[in-house]
PDB file of C-alpha atoms in Angstrom:
ATOM      1  CA  MET T   1     -15.677   4.416 -18.228  1.00  0.00           C
ATOM      2  CA  PHE T   2     -12.273   3.176 -19.261  1.00  0.00           C
ATOM      3  CA  LYS T   3     -11.452  -0.385 -18.196  1.00  0.00           C
ATOM      4  CA  ILE T   4      -7.831  -1.273 -17.674  1.00  0.00           C
ATOM      5  CA  LYS T   5      -6.546  -4.438 -19.329  1.00  0.00           C
ATOM      6  CA  ALA T   6      -3.896  -6.755 -17.926  1.00  0.00           C
ATOM      7  CA  GLU T   7      -1.688  -5.982 -20.918  1.00  0.00           C
ATOM      8  CA  GLU T   8      -1.817  -2.265 -20.113  1.00  0.00           C
ATOM      9  CA  ILE T   9      -0.951  -2.830 -16.461  1.00  0.00           C
ATOM     10  CA  ALA T  10       2.055  -4.905 -17.528  1.00  0.00           C
ATOM     11  CA  GLU T  11       3.117  -2.465 -20.263  1.00  0.00           C
ATOM     12  CA  ALA T  12       3.001   0.387 -17.730  1.00  0.00           C
ATOM     13  CA  GLY T  13       5.442  -1.582 -15.584  1.00  0.00           C
ATOM     14  CA  LEU T  14       3.021  -1.838 -12.661  1.00  0.00           C
ATOM     15  CA  ALA T  15       3.081  -5.659 -12.525  1.00  0.00           C
ATOM     16  CA  THR T  16       4.020  -8.708 -14.540  1.00  0.00           C
ATOM     17  CA  TYR T  17       1.430  -9.826 -17.057  1.00  0.00           C
ATOM     18  CA  ASP T  18       0.474 -12.920 -15.036  1.00  0.00           C
ATOM     19  CA  VAL T  19      -0.061 -10.867 -11.887  1.00  0.00           C
ATOM     20  CA  ALA T  20      -1.916  -8.153 -13.811  1.00  0.00           C
ATOM     21  CA  LEU T  21      -4.213 -10.769 -15.314  1.00  0.00           C
ATOM     22  CA  ARG T  22      -5.043 -12.014 -11.818  1.00  0.00           C
ATOM     23  CA  TRP T  23      -5.908  -8.499 -10.543  1.00  0.00           C
ATOM     24  CA  SER T  24      -7.353  -6.572 -13.504  1.00  0.00           C
ATOM     25  CA  ASP T  25     -11.012  -7.546 -12.923  1.00  0.00           C
ATOM     26  CA  ALA T  26     -10.835  -6.656  -9.219  1.00  0.00           C
ATOM     27  CA  LEU T  27      -9.154  -3.336 -10.018  1.00  0.00           C
ATOM     28  CA  ASN T  28     -11.812  -2.482 -12.569  1.00  0.00           C
ATOM     29  CA  ASP T  29     -14.565  -3.429 -10.118  1.00  0.00           C
ATOM     30  CA  ALA T  30     -13.019  -1.229  -7.424  1.00  0.00           C
ATOM     31  CA  MET T  31     -12.746   1.723  -9.794  1.00  0.00           C
ATOM     32  CA  VAL T  32     -16.443   1.438 -10.621  1.00  0.00           C
ATOM     33  CA  LYS T  33     -17.475   0.959  -6.991  1.00  0.00           C
ATOM     34  CA  TYR T  34     -15.506   3.972  -5.742  1.00  0.00           C
ATOM     35  CA  ASP T  35     -16.201   6.258  -8.727  1.00  0.00           C
ATOM     36  CA  ILE T  36     -12.603   6.329  -9.901  1.00  0.00           C
ATOM     37  CA  THR T  37     -13.644   7.297 -13.389  1.00  0.00           C
ATOM     38  CA  THR T  38     -11.350  10.027 -14.720  1.00  0.00           C
ATOM     39  CA  PRO T  39      -8.062   9.087 -16.350  1.00  0.00           C
ATOM     40  CA  GLN T  40      -6.158  11.066 -13.700  1.00  0.00           C
ATOM     41  CA  ARG T  41      -7.904   9.326 -10.790  1.00  0.00           C
ATOM     42  CA  GLN T  42      -7.488   5.921 -12.415  1.00  0.00           C
ATOM     43  CA  ALA T  43      -3.770   6.523 -13.011  1.00  0.00           C
ATOM     44  CA  GLY T  44      -3.276   7.653  -9.427  1.00  0.00           C
ATOM     45  CA  PHE T  45      -5.256   4.732  -8.035  1.00  0.00           C
ATOM     46  CA  LEU T  46      -3.392   2.137 -10.096  1.00  0.00           C
ATOM     47  CA  ALA T  47       0.021   3.645  -9.369  1.00  0.00           C
ATOM     48  CA  ASN T  48      -0.699   3.784  -5.633  1.00  0.00           C
ATOM     49  CA  CYS T  49      -2.037   0.219  -5.553  1.00  0.00           C
ATOM     50  CA  ALA T  50       0.999  -1.037  -7.452  1.00  0.00           C
ATOM     51  CA  HIS T  51       3.394   0.828  -5.163  1.00  0.00           C
ATOM     52  CA  GLU T  52       1.748  -0.229  -1.895  1.00  0.00           C
ATOM     53  CA  SER T  53       1.487  -3.875  -2.973  1.00  0.00           C
ATOM     54  CA  GLN T  54       4.949  -4.214  -4.533  1.00  0.00           C
ATOM     55  CA  GLY T  55       3.560  -4.721  -8.007  1.00  0.00           C
ATOM     56  CA  PHE T  56       0.374  -6.421  -6.773  1.00  0.00           C
ATOM     57  CA  ARG T  57       2.398  -9.176  -5.085  1.00  0.00           C
ATOM     58  CA  ARG T  58       1.573  -8.312  -1.449  1.00  0.00           C
ATOM     59  CA  VAL T  59      -1.913  -8.028   0.007  1.00  0.00           C
ATOM     60  CA  SER T  60      -1.001  -7.274   3.611  1.00  0.00           C
ATOM     61  CA  GLU T  61       1.604  -5.093   5.222  1.00  0.00           C
ATOM     62  CA  ASN T  62       4.296  -6.673   7.384  1.00  0.00           C
ATOM     63  CA  LEU T  63       4.875  -4.301  10.276  1.00  0.00           C
ATOM     64  CA  ASN T  64       7.232  -6.533  12.271  1.00  0.00           C
ATOM     65  CA  TYR T  65      10.073  -3.979  12.145  1.00  0.00           C
ATOM     66  CA  SER T  66      13.333  -4.023  14.035  1.00  0.00           C
ATOM     67  CA  VAL T  67      14.694  -0.850  15.631  1.00  0.00           C
ATOM     68  CA  GLU T  68      16.804  -0.235  12.529  1.00  0.00           C
ATOM     69  CA  GLY T  69      13.833  -0.874  10.239  1.00  0.00           C
ATOM     70  CA  LEU T  70      11.623   1.571  12.112  1.00  0.00           C
ATOM     71  CA  ARG T  71      14.278   4.284  11.947  1.00  0.00           C
ATOM     72  CA  ARG T  72      14.851   3.691   8.222  1.00  0.00           C
ATOM     73  CA  VAL T  73      11.212   3.364   7.084  1.00  0.00           C
ATOM     74  CA  PHE T  74       9.503   5.732   9.525  1.00  0.00           C
ATOM     75  CA  PRO T  75      12.156   8.259  10.615  1.00  0.00           C
ATOM     76  CA  ARG T  76       9.475  10.904  11.135  1.00  0.00           C
ATOM     77  CA  TYR T  77       7.717   8.791  13.767  1.00  0.00           C
ATOM     78  CA  PHE T  78      10.531   7.002  15.598  1.00  0.00           C
ATOM     79  CA  ASP T  79      13.615   8.348  17.282  1.00  0.00           C
ATOM     80  CA  GLU T  80      16.036   5.789  18.736  1.00  0.00           C
ATOM     81  CA  SER T  81      14.295   5.582  22.116  1.00  0.00           C
ATOM     82  CA  LEU T  82      10.798   5.225  20.671  1.00  0.00           C
ATOM     83  CA  ALA T  83      12.016   2.668  18.138  1.00  0.00           C
ATOM     84  CA  GLN T  84      13.412   0.563  21.004  1.00  0.00           C
ATOM     85  CA  HIS T  85       9.988   0.580  22.654  1.00  0.00           C
ATOM     86  CA  TYR T  86       7.999  -0.307  19.490  1.00  0.00           C
ATOM     87  CA  ALA T  87      10.342  -2.766  17.745  1.00  0.00           C
ATOM     88  CA  ARG T  88       8.753  -6.119  16.827  1.00  0.00           C
ATOM     89  CA  LYS T  89       5.263  -4.995  17.971  1.00  0.00           C
ATOM     90  CA  PRO T  90       3.298  -4.795  14.680  1.00  0.00           C
ATOM     91  CA  GLU T  91      -0.048  -3.695  16.130  1.00  0.00           C
ATOM     92  CA  ALA T  92       1.554  -0.979  18.248  1.00  0.00           C
ATOM     93  CA  ILE T  93       3.585   0.209  15.246  1.00  0.00           C
ATOM     94  CA  ALA T  94       0.448   0.373  13.083  1.00  0.00           C
ATOM     95  CA  ASN T  95      -1.407   2.377  15.696  1.00  0.00           C
ATOM     96  CA  HIS T  96       1.495   4.768  16.208  1.00  0.00           C
ATOM     97  CA  VAL T  97       2.038   5.392  12.494  1.00  0.00           C
ATOM     98  CA  TYR T  98      -1.461   5.151  11.005  1.00  0.00           C
ATOM     99  CA  ALA T  99      -4.123   5.578  13.724  1.00  0.00           C
ATOM    100  CA  HIS T 100      -6.230   8.718  13.659  1.00  0.00           C
ATOM    101  CA  ARG T 101      -4.657   9.987  10.452  1.00  0.00           C
ATOM    102  CA  LEU T 102      -6.537  10.592   7.218  1.00  0.00           C
ATOM    103  CA  GLY T 103      -9.734   9.102   8.625  1.00  0.00           C
ATOM    104  CA  ASN T 104      -8.170   5.971  10.109  1.00  0.00           C
ATOM    105  CA  GLY T 105      -9.219   4.676  13.505  1.00  0.00           C
ATOM    106  CA  ASP T 106      -7.114   2.385  15.696  1.00  0.00           C
TER     107      ASP T 106
END
């Protein structure tokens, strides 16, 4: 199995070298654990992780959205009225957007 190096993560523009160095072992461990072993799966996994974590700088999602933020980020899920109801309620927003989709629970 191919192991990704911090230099490669940085050269691909997924993170700074210092950040990549901090995360490369954990990323490699996760790829082994979850059988992410083909180059295509590894590329997809690394790109998605980098995107969702803002270059491996965020480890949790901030869902404390305003009405405007909900409409901008999740226009599919929130019209103006619904956005008014959910604004600044992170747990309710998470459940509305992510619960019971793609294998997620509440």
